[in-house]
PDB file of C-alpha atoms and ligand atoms in Angstrom:
ATOM      1  CA  MET A   1       3.771  12.189  -2.835  1.00 95.00           C
ATOM      2  CA  LEU A   2       2.526   9.990   0.029  1.00 97.00           C
ATOM      3  CA  ARG A   3      -0.831  10.625   1.663  1.00 97.00           C
ATOM      4  CA  ILE A   4      -2.128   8.535   4.555  1.00 97.00           C
ATOM      5  CA  GLU A   5      -5.768   9.119   5.430  1.00 97.00           C
ATOM      6  CA  ASP A   6      -7.617   7.806   8.430  1.00 97.00           C
ATOM      7  CA  LEU A   7      -5.422   4.698   8.735  1.00 97.00           C
ATOM      8  CA  HIS A   8      -6.523   2.046  11.207  1.00 97.00           C
ATOM      9  CA  ALA A   9      -4.699  -1.145  12.132  1.00 97.00           C
ATOM     10  CA  TRP A  10      -5.252  -4.004  14.503  1.00 97.00           C
ATOM     11  CA  TYR A  11      -3.217  -6.762  16.088  1.00 95.00           C
ATOM     12  CA  GLY A  12      -5.879  -9.314  16.865  1.00 93.00           C
ATOM     13  CA  PRO A  13      -8.522  -7.468  18.864  1.00 94.00           C
ATOM     14  CA  SER A  14      -6.153  -4.644  19.731  1.00 95.00           C
ATOM     15  CA  HIS A  15      -6.999  -1.470  17.748  1.00 96.00           C
ATOM     16  CA  VAL A  16      -3.506   0.018  17.512  1.00 96.00           C
ATOM     17  CA  LEU A  17      -3.866   2.727  14.866  1.00 97.00           C
ATOM     18  CA  GLN A  18      -7.021   4.722  15.303  1.00 97.00           C
ATOM     19  CA  GLY A  19      -7.143   7.048  12.302  1.00 96.00           C
ATOM     20  CA  VAL A  20      -3.646   8.238  11.414  1.00 97.00           C
ATOM     21  CA  SER A  21      -3.489  10.918   8.726  1.00 97.00           C
ATOM     22  CA  LEU A  22      -0.278  12.437   7.387  1.00 97.00           C
ATOM     23  CA  GLU A  23       1.380  13.655   4.226  1.00 97.00           C
ATOM     24  CA  VAL A  24       4.889  13.538   2.835  1.00 98.00           C
ATOM     25  CA  ASN A  25       5.742  15.924   0.012  1.00 97.00           C
ATOM     26  CA  ARG A  26       8.388  15.275  -2.648  1.00 96.00           C
ATOM     27  CA  GLY A  27      11.880  16.163  -1.509  1.00 95.00           C
ATOM     28  CA  GLU A  28      11.052  16.317   2.179  1.00 96.00           C
ATOM     29  CA  ILE A  29      12.375  14.530   5.230  1.00 97.00           C
ATOM     30  CA  VAL A  30       9.382  13.929   7.492  1.00 98.00           C
ATOM     31  CA  CYS A  31       9.802  12.320  10.874  1.00 97.00           C
ATOM     32  CA  LEU A  32       7.322  10.454  12.994  1.00 97.00           C
ATOM     33  CA  ILE A  33       7.983  10.706  16.706  1.00 94.00           C
ATOM     34  CA  GLY A  34       6.221   9.589  19.876  1.00 93.00           C
ATOM     35  CA  ARG A  35       6.639   7.303  22.840  1.00 91.00           C
ATOM     36  CA  ASN A  36       7.278   3.563  22.728  1.00 90.00           C
ATOM     37  CA  GLY A  37       4.125   1.884  21.572  1.00 91.00           C
ATOM     38  CA  ALA A  38       2.594   5.013  20.007  1.00 94.00           C
ATOM     39  CA  GLY A  39       2.150   3.252  16.668  1.00 96.00           C
ATOM     40  CA  LYS A  40       5.076   4.540  14.611  1.00 96.00           C
ATOM     41  CA  THR A  41       6.313   1.151  13.368  1.00 95.00           C
ATOM     42  CA  THR A  42       2.789  -0.009  12.787  1.00 96.00           C
ATOM     43  CA  THR A  43       2.139   2.994  10.550  1.00 97.00           C
ATOM     44  CA  LEU A  44       5.134   2.156   8.336  1.00 96.00           C
ATOM     45  CA  LYS A  45       4.242  -1.521   8.287  1.00 94.00           C
ATOM     46  CA  SER A  46       0.678  -0.775   7.314  1.00 93.00           C
ATOM     47  CA  VAL A  47       1.857   1.340   4.410  1.00 93.00           C
ATOM     48  CA  MET A  48       3.989  -1.640   3.289  1.00 91.00           C
ATOM     49  CA  GLY A  49       1.038  -4.011   3.607  1.00 89.00           C
ATOM     50  CA  LEU A  50       2.639  -5.936   6.442  1.00 89.00           C
ATOM     51  CA  ILE A  51      -0.251  -5.645   8.877  1.00 90.00           C
ATOM     52  CA  GLU A  52      -3.038  -7.951   7.994  1.00 89.00           C
ATOM     53  CA  LYS A  53      -5.943  -6.053   9.479  1.00 92.00           C
ATOM     54  CA  ARG A  54      -5.824  -2.451   8.243  1.00 94.00           C
ATOM     55  CA  ARG A  55      -8.242   0.103   6.909  1.00 95.00           C
ATOM     56  CA  GLY A  56      -8.047   3.593   5.450  1.00 96.00           C
ATOM     57  CA  ARG A  57      -6.387   5.173   2.431  1.00 96.00           C
ATOM     58  CA  VAL A  58      -2.733   5.246   1.476  1.00 96.00           C
ATOM     59  CA  VAL A  59      -2.051   7.089  -1.743  1.00 96.00           C
ATOM     60  CA  PHE A  60       1.474   7.033  -3.181  1.00 95.00           C
ATOM     61  CA  GLU A  61       2.248   8.817  -6.459  1.00 93.00           C
ATOM     62  CA  GLY A  62      -1.443   9.170  -7.098  1.00 92.00           C
ATOM     63  CA  GLN A  63      -2.230   5.473  -6.590  1.00 92.00           C
ATOM     64  CA  GLU A  64      -4.086   3.832  -3.758  1.00 93.00           C
ATOM     65  CA  ILE A  65      -1.648   1.198  -2.419  1.00 93.00           C
ATOM     66  CA  LEU A  66      -2.985  -0.005   0.918  1.00 90.00           C
ATOM     67  CA  HIS A  67      -4.171  -3.275  -0.517  1.00 87.00           C
ATOM     68  CA  ARG A  68      -1.753  -3.628  -3.428  1.00 88.00           C
ATOM     69  CA  PRO A  69       0.887  -6.381  -3.393  1.00 84.00           C
ATOM     70  CA  ALA A  70       4.465  -5.651  -2.315  1.00 78.00           C
ATOM     71  CA  HIS A  71       5.884  -5.701  -5.877  1.00 79.00           C
ATOM     72  CA  ALA A  72       3.444  -2.953  -6.921  1.00 82.00           C
ATOM     73  CA  ARG A  73       4.859  -0.736  -4.202  1.00 86.00           C
ATOM     74  CA  PHE A  74       8.410  -1.417  -5.382  1.00 83.00           C
ATOM     75  CA  ALA A  75       7.403  -0.638  -8.949  1.00 83.00           C
ATOM     76  CA  LEU A  76       6.041   2.711  -7.853  1.00 89.00           C
ATOM     77  CA  GLY A  77       9.298   3.499  -6.052  1.00 91.00           C
ATOM     78  CA  LEU A  78       8.574   2.881  -2.363  1.00 93.00           C
ATOM     79  CA  ALA A  79      11.257   1.315  -0.175  1.00 91.00           C
ATOM     80  CA  TYR A  80      11.296   0.282   3.483  1.00 92.00           C
ATOM     81  CA  VAL A  81      14.136  -0.381   5.906  1.00 91.00           C
ATOM     82  CA  PRO A  82      12.658  -2.176   8.956  1.00 90.00           C
ATOM     83  CA  GLU A  83      14.135  -1.807  12.402  1.00 86.00           C
ATOM     84  CA  GLU A  84      15.378  -5.406  12.323  1.00 81.00           C
ATOM     85  CA  ARG A  85      17.352  -4.718   9.080  1.00 73.00           C
ATOM     86  CA  ARG A  86      16.937  -8.216   7.656  1.00 80.00           C
ATOM     87  CA  ILE A  87      20.259  -8.457   5.945  1.00 88.00           C
ATOM     88  CA  VAL A  88      21.388 -12.003   5.145  1.00 92.00           C
ATOM     89  CA  PRO A  89      24.235 -12.683   7.562  1.00 90.00           C
ATOM     90  CA  GLY A  90      25.921 -15.515   5.603  1.00 93.00           C
ATOM     91  CA  LEU A  91      26.151 -13.558   2.336  1.00 94.00           C
ATOM     92  CA  SER A  92      28.764 -11.006   1.403  1.00 95.00           C
ATOM     93  CA  VAL A  93      27.980  -7.318   1.342  1.00 94.00           C
ATOM     94  CA  ARG A  94      27.929  -7.446  -2.450  1.00 92.00           C
ATOM     95  CA  ASP A  95      25.466 -10.349  -2.514  1.00 92.00           C
ATOM     96  CA  ASN A  96      23.172  -8.589  -0.027  1.00 93.00           C
ATOM     97  CA  LEU A  97      23.195  -5.609  -2.326  1.00 91.00           C
ATOM     98  CA  ARG A  98      22.382  -7.834  -5.289  1.00 89.00           C
ATOM     99  CA  LEU A  99      19.248  -8.944  -3.407  1.00 87.00           C
ATOM    100  CA  GLY A 100      18.035  -5.339  -3.577  1.00 84.00           C
ATOM    101  CA  LEU A 101      18.472  -5.456  -7.331  1.00 83.00           C
ATOM    102  CA  VAL A 102      16.482  -8.658  -7.704  1.00 75.00           C
ATOM    103  CA  ALA A 103      13.515  -6.919  -6.116  1.00 65.00           C
ATOM    104  CA  SER A 104      13.926  -3.814  -8.239  1.00 66.00           C
ATOM    105  CA  PRO A 105      11.727  -3.206 -11.307  1.00 63.00           C
ATOM    106  CA  GLU A 106      14.820  -3.043 -13.560  1.00 67.00           C
ATOM    107  CA  GLY A 107      16.026  -6.418 -12.329  1.00 65.00           C
ATOM    108  CA  ARG A 108      19.777  -7.082 -12.398  1.00 66.00           C
ATOM    109  CA  ARG A 109      20.686  -4.900 -15.375  1.00 68.00           C
ATOM    110  CA  HIS A 110      23.887  -2.785 -14.966  1.00 78.00           C
ATOM    111  CA  GLU A 111      24.590  -4.612 -11.731  1.00 82.00           C
ATOM    112  CA  ALA A 112      28.255  -3.601 -11.187  1.00 84.00           C
ATOM    113  CA  GLU A 113      27.538   0.037 -12.023  1.00 85.00           C
ATOM    114  CA  ARG A 114      24.570   0.201  -9.643  1.00 84.00           C
ATOM    115  CA  ILE A 115      26.474  -1.422  -6.825  1.00 87.00           C
ATOM    116  CA  GLU A 116      29.215   1.109  -7.399  1.00 85.00           C
ATOM    117  CA  ARG A 117      26.701   3.986  -7.321  1.00 81.00           C
ATOM    118  CA  ALA A 118      24.837   2.686  -4.252  1.00 80.00           C
ATOM    119  CA  THR A 119      28.050   2.341  -2.227  1.00 85.00           C
ATOM    120  CA  ALA A 120      29.499   5.704  -3.300  1.00 82.00           C
ATOM    121  CA  ALA A 121      27.819   7.276  -0.283  1.00 78.00           C
ATOM    122  CA  PHE A 122      28.969   4.484   2.036  1.00 83.00           C
ATOM    123  CA  PRO A 123      32.775   4.242   1.939  1.00 83.00           C
ATOM    124  CA  ARG A 124      32.664   1.702   4.768  1.00 84.00           C
ATOM    125  CA  LEU A 125      30.643  -0.666   2.620  1.00 88.00           C
ATOM    126  CA  LYS A 126      32.678  -0.047  -0.481  1.00 88.00           C
ATOM    127  CA  GLU A 127      35.774  -1.225   1.362  1.00 90.00           C
ATOM    128  CA  ARG A 128      33.935  -4.329   2.532  1.00 93.00           C
ATOM    129  CA  LEU A 129      32.079  -5.603  -0.525  1.00 93.00           C
ATOM    130  CA  ASP A 130      33.493  -9.091  -0.180  1.00 93.00           C
ATOM    131  CA  GLN A 131      33.195  -9.334   3.583  1.00 95.00           C
ATOM    132  CA  VAL A 132      30.507 -11.631   5.014  1.00 95.00           C
ATOM    133  CA  ALA A 133      27.705  -9.446   6.351  1.00 94.00           C
ATOM    134  CA  VAL A 134      27.617 -11.089   9.774  1.00 93.00           C
ATOM    135  CA  THR A 135      31.042  -9.685  10.509  1.00 94.00           C
ATOM    136  CA  LEU A 136      29.951  -6.075   9.969  1.00 92.00           C
ATOM    137  CA  SER A 137      29.377  -3.874  12.979  1.00 87.00           C
ATOM    138  CA  GLY A 138      25.751  -3.002  13.874  1.00 85.00           C
ATOM    139  CA  GLY A 139      26.168   0.409  12.251  1.00 85.00           C
ATOM    140  CA  GLU A 140      27.656  -1.029   9.117  1.00 88.00           C
ATOM    141  CA  GLN A 141      24.819  -3.593   8.880  1.00 90.00           C
ATOM    142  CA  GLN A 142      22.345  -0.708   9.135  1.00 89.00           C
ATOM    143  CA  MET A 143      24.151   1.075   6.319  1.00 89.00           C
ATOM    144  CA  LEU A 144      24.024  -2.080   4.242  1.00 92.00           C
ATOM    145  CA  ALA A 145      20.285  -2.317   4.812  1.00 92.00           C
ATOM    146  CA  ILE A 146      19.869   1.311   3.711  1.00 90.00           C
ATOM    147  CA  ALA A 147      22.158   0.862   0.686  1.00 90.00           C
ATOM    148  CA  ARG A 148      20.211  -2.246  -0.320  1.00 90.00           C
ATOM    149  CA  ALA A 149      16.958  -0.293  -0.188  1.00 88.00           C
ATOM    150  CA  MET A 150      18.526   2.582  -2.179  1.00 87.00           C
ATOM    151  CA  ILE A 151      20.011   0.463  -4.903  1.00 87.00           C
ATOM    152  CA  SER A 152      16.707   0.196  -6.764  1.00 82.00           C
ATOM    153  CA  GLY A 153      16.512   3.988  -6.864  1.00 85.00           C
ATOM    154  CA  PRO A 154      13.357   4.496  -4.795  1.00 90.00           C
ATOM    155  CA  LYS A 155      11.518   7.785  -4.782  1.00 93.00           C
ATOM    156  CA  LEU A 156      10.545   7.488  -1.142  1.00 96.00           C
ATOM    157  CA  VAL A 157      12.283   5.488   1.548  1.00 95.00           C
ATOM    158  CA  MET A 158      10.782   4.749   4.927  1.00 96.00           C
ATOM    159  CA  LEU A 159      13.368   4.173   7.659  1.00 95.00           C
ATOM    160  CA  ASP A 160      12.473   2.663  11.052  1.00 95.00           C
ATOM    161  CA  GLU A 161      14.807   3.615  13.888  1.00 93.00           C
ATOM    162  CA  PRO A 162      17.997   3.710  11.846  1.00 91.00           C
ATOM    163  CA  SER A 163      20.072   4.924  14.819  1.00 89.00           C
ATOM    164  CA  GLU A 164      18.987   2.101  17.119  1.00 87.00           C
ATOM    165  CA  GLY A 165      21.996   0.422  18.798  1.00 81.00           C
ATOM    166  CA  ILE A 166      24.573   2.275  16.734  1.00 84.00           C
ATOM    167  CA  MET A 167      27.567   4.134  18.076  1.00 84.00           C
ATOM    168  CA  PRO A 168      27.233   7.943  17.958  1.00 87.00           C
ATOM    169  CA  VAL A 169      29.985   8.549  15.407  1.00 84.00           C
ATOM    170  CA  LEU A 170      28.302   6.270  12.886  1.00 84.00           C
ATOM    171  CA  VAL A 171      24.888   7.795  13.619  1.00 88.00           C
ATOM    172  CA  ASP A 172      26.284  11.268  12.733  1.00 88.00           C
ATOM    173  CA  GLU A 173      27.684   9.849   9.483  1.00 84.00           C
ATOM    174  CA  MET A 174      24.367   8.199   8.702  1.00 87.00           C
ATOM    175  CA  PHE A 175      22.311  11.327   9.327  1.00 91.00           C
ATOM    176  CA  GLU A 176      24.714  13.321   7.136  1.00 89.00           C
ATOM    177  CA  MET A 177      24.045  10.774   4.462  1.00 88.00           C
ATOM    178  CA  PHE A 178      20.260  11.201   4.858  1.00 91.00           C
ATOM    179  CA  ARG A 179      20.772  14.906   4.180  1.00 92.00           C
ATOM    180  CA  ARG A 180      22.684  14.069   1.015  1.00 88.00           C
ATOM    181  CA  MET A 181      20.017  11.592  -0.073  1.00 88.00           C
ATOM    182  CA  ARG A 182      17.402  14.324   0.265  1.00 92.00           C
ATOM    183  CA  ASP A 183      19.588  16.811  -1.599  1.00 91.00           C
ATOM    184  CA  GLU A 184      19.900  14.280  -4.409  1.00 88.00           C
ATOM    185  CA  GLY A 185      16.122  13.908  -4.632  1.00 90.00           C
ATOM    186  CA  THR A 186      15.124  11.073  -2.343  1.00 93.00           C
ATOM    187  CA  THR A 187      12.122  11.721  -0.094  1.00 96.00           C
ATOM    188  CA  ILE A 188      12.342  10.214   3.403  1.00 97.00           C
ATOM    189  CA  LEU A 189       9.828   9.222   6.047  1.00 97.00           C
ATOM    190  CA  LEU A 190      11.755   8.548   9.225  1.00 97.00           C
ATOM    191  CA  VAL A 191      10.722   6.936  12.510  1.00 96.00           C
ATOM    192  CA  GLU A 192      13.247   7.819  15.184  1.00 92.00           C
ATOM    193  CA  GLN A 193      13.444   7.451  18.915  1.00 87.00           C
ATOM    194  CA  ASN A 194      16.192  10.049  19.177  1.00 88.00           C
ATOM    195  CA  VAL A 195      13.925  13.072  18.940  1.00 90.00           C
ATOM    196  CA  GLU A 196      16.552  15.802  18.935  1.00 89.00           C
ATOM    197  CA  LEU A 197      18.515  14.126  16.202  1.00 90.00           C
ATOM    198  CA  ALA A 198      15.420  13.487  14.103  1.00 93.00           C
ATOM    199  CA  LEU A 199      14.064  17.009  14.491  1.00 94.00           C
ATOM    200  CA  GLY A 200      17.493  18.430  13.683  1.00 93.00           C
ATOM    201  CA  LEU A 201      17.362  16.630  10.343  1.00 94.00           C
ATOM    202  CA  ALA A 202      13.713  16.679   9.283  1.00 96.00           C
ATOM    203  CA  ASP A 203      11.719  19.383   7.531  1.00 96.00           C
ATOM    204  CA  ARG A 204       8.456  18.527   9.268  1.00 97.00           C
ATOM    205  CA  ALA A 205       7.360  16.181  12.011  1.00 96.00           C
ATOM    206  CA  TYR A 206       4.239  14.387  13.192  1.00 97.00           C
ATOM    207  CA  VAL A 207       3.747  13.369  16.811  1.00 95.00           C
ATOM    208  CA  LEU A 208       1.868  10.115  17.368  1.00 96.00           C
ATOM    209  CA  ASP A 209       0.258   9.156  20.638  1.00 94.00           C
ATOM    210  CA  GLN A 210      -1.885   6.132  21.245  1.00 94.00           C
ATOM    211  CA  GLY A 211      -2.456   5.482  17.558  1.00 96.00           C
ATOM    212  CA  VAL A 212      -3.399   9.009  16.486  1.00 96.00           C
ATOM    213  CA  VAL A 213      -1.508  12.122  15.276  1.00 97.00           C
ATOM    214  CA  VAL A 214      -1.722  14.614  18.126  1.00 95.00           C
ATOM    215  CA  HIS A 215       0.476  17.313  16.669  1.00 93.00           C
ATOM    216  CA  HIS A 216       2.326  18.245  13.492  1.00 95.00           C
ATOM    217  CA  ALA A 217       4.588  21.174  12.744  1.00 94.00           C
ATOM    218  CA  PRO A 218       7.834  22.225  11.063  1.00 97.00           C
ATOM    219  CA  ALA A 219      10.619  20.238  12.753  1.00 95.00           C
ATOM    220  CA  ALA A 220      12.426  23.372  13.899  1.00 94.00           C
ATOM    221  CA  GLU A 221       9.277  24.541  15.718  1.00 93.00           C
ATOM    222  CA  LEU A 222       8.909  21.186  17.501  1.00 91.00           C
ATOM    223  CA  LEU A 223      12.584  21.150  18.395  1.00 89.00           C
ATOM    224  CA  ALA A 224      12.053  24.384  20.298  1.00 88.00           C
ATOM    225  CA  ASP A 225       8.871  23.109  21.979  1.00 87.00           C
ATOM    226  CA  GLU A 226      10.036  21.322  25.086  1.00 84.00           C
ATOM    227  CA  ALA A 227       6.520  20.984  26.459  1.00 83.00           C
ATOM    228  CA  ILE A 228       5.352  18.838  23.531  1.00 83.00           C
ATOM    229  CA  GLN A 229       8.558  16.774  23.606  1.00 82.00           C
ATOM    230  CA  GLU A 230       8.193  16.195  27.319  1.00 81.00           C
ATOM    231  CA  ARG A 231       4.536  15.281  27.036  1.00 80.00           C
ATOM    232  CA  TYR A 232       4.597  12.949  24.019  1.00 79.00           C
ATOM    233  CA  CYS A 233       8.141  11.831  23.429  1.00 80.00           C
ATOM    234  CA  SER A 234       9.705  10.958  26.765  1.00 69.00           C
ATOM    235  CA  VAL A 235       9.984   7.211  26.977  1.00 57.00           C
TER     236      VAL A 235
HETATM  237  P1  LIG B 301       8.477   1.535  19.496  1.00 91.88           P
HETATM  238  O1  LIG B 301       9.255   2.761  19.451  1.00 91.88           O
HETATM  239  O2  LIG B 301       8.449   0.924  20.846  1.00 91.88           O
HETATM  240  O3  LIG B 301       8.754   0.565  18.403  1.00 91.88           O
HETATM  241  P2  LIG B 301       6.092   2.279  18.097  1.00 91.88           P
HETATM  242  O4  LIG B 301       5.532   3.681  18.225  1.00 91.88           O
HETATM  243  O5  LIG B 301       6.810   1.967  16.849  1.00 91.88           O
HETATM  244  O6  LIG B 301       6.949   1.985  19.334  1.00 91.88           O
HETATM  245  P3  LIG B 301       4.417   0.054  17.493  1.00 91.88           P
HETATM  246  O7  LIG B 301       5.583  -0.892  17.388  1.00 91.88           O
HETATM  247  O8  LIG B 301       3.788   0.500  16.260  1.00 91.88           O
HETATM  248  O9  LIG B 301       4.866   1.324  18.295  1.00 91.88           O
HETATM  249  O10 LIG B 301       3.365  -0.594  18.468  1.00 91.88           O
HETATM  250  C1  LIG B 301       2.080  -0.053  18.697  1.00 91.88           C
HETATM  251  C2  LIG B 301       1.331  -0.902  19.683  1.00 91.88           C
HETATM  252  O11 LIG B 301       1.048  -2.187  19.043  1.00 91.88           O
HETATM  253  C3  LIG B 301       2.076  -1.238  20.961  1.00 91.88           C
HETATM  254  O12 LIG B 301       1.138  -1.214  22.000  1.00 91.88           O
HETATM  255  C4  LIG B 301       2.595  -2.598  20.745  1.00 91.88           C
HETATM  256  O13 LIG B 301       2.688  -3.340  21.965  1.00 91.88           O
HETATM  257  C5  LIG B 301       1.546  -3.253  19.860  1.00 91.88           C
HETATM  258  N1  LIG B 301       2.101  -4.254  18.954  1.00 91.88           N
HETATM  259  C6  LIG B 301       3.162  -4.130  18.118  1.00 91.88           C
HETATM  260  N2  LIG B 301       3.418  -5.252  17.432  1.00 91.88           N
HETATM  261  C7  LIG B 301       2.519  -6.173  17.867  1.00 91.88           C
HETATM  262  C8  LIG B 301       2.246  -7.530  17.542  1.00 91.88           C
HETATM  263  N3  LIG B 301       2.940  -8.191  16.612  1.00 91.88           N
HETATM  264  N4  LIG B 301       1.256  -8.139  18.196  1.00 91.88           N
HETATM  265  C9  LIG B 301       0.504  -7.484  19.104  1.00 91.88           C
HETATM  266  N5  LIG B 301       0.683  -6.183  19.453  1.00 91.88           N
HETATM  267  C10 LIG B 301       1.689  -5.538  18.850  1.00 91.88           C
END
C-alpha cells in the first residue's frame, strides 16, 4: 500500500535521512522505532511533503507522491497526525472535527453523520462535542487530533508519538482503539517512543538509526530481542 524507497532528506546541509526504505501492507500496523534523532519524524514528514529537500520514491496506492501537493495525498486516502497535534484551541471539539471534513475529498457532505461515526470510538469526545478544545486534557486533545484525521475515512494513517505526555490509562484506551481501527480496515504507520507498547500492538517493525533502517522484523520477534532494543532504542 505504501512503499518508501531510498528516501533522503536534509535540513539545510544536514543529511538526516540517508536512504530509508520500508513497506506498509494493507491492513497492517507497522511501527517505526529508534532513538531520539534517528529520523522517525522526518520520515513521516517527508512522506507528507513537509520537508523541503527530499529525494527518493514514495509510492502510495500505486502512485508516486513524494512531490505531489498535500491535497493529492488526502484524495488518495493518506492522513497524518503530527506529534504537536495542531488542534485549534479556541474552537469546540465539533468545530475541530469539521476542519477534518473541509480537507476531505467529500467536503462537508453528511456532516452530522460523519461526526457521529468518527466519535463513536471516542466516548470521551462524544461527551464533549461542545467543549472548547483548549479545555481538554492532553490525552483528549490527542484523541481529537486522531478523530479529526479519521473523519475523512483515510486508508492509511500515520501517527507520530501518540502516547507522548499522556497518562497511562488513556494510552491503553488509545492503543485499544488503534487495534479496532486496524480491525475495521485502517492501515497504520506508527512512530512511537514507547517501544514495548508499540511492539505489543504492531504487526511488523522497522528500526531506524542515524537515518537508515538497520533492522526490520515481525514485531513479536523484536519484542523478544532485548539486544536490538538495547542497542538501537534506548534513549
Ligand atoms: P525524536 O524521537 O526525538 O522525535 P526522531 O527519530 O523522530 O526523534 P527526527 O525528529 O526525525 O528524529 O530528527 C532527525 C534529525 O534531524 C535529528 O538529528 C534532529 O536534530 C534533526 N532535525 C529535526 N528537525 C530539524 C529541523 N527543523 N532543523 C534542523 N534539524 C532538524
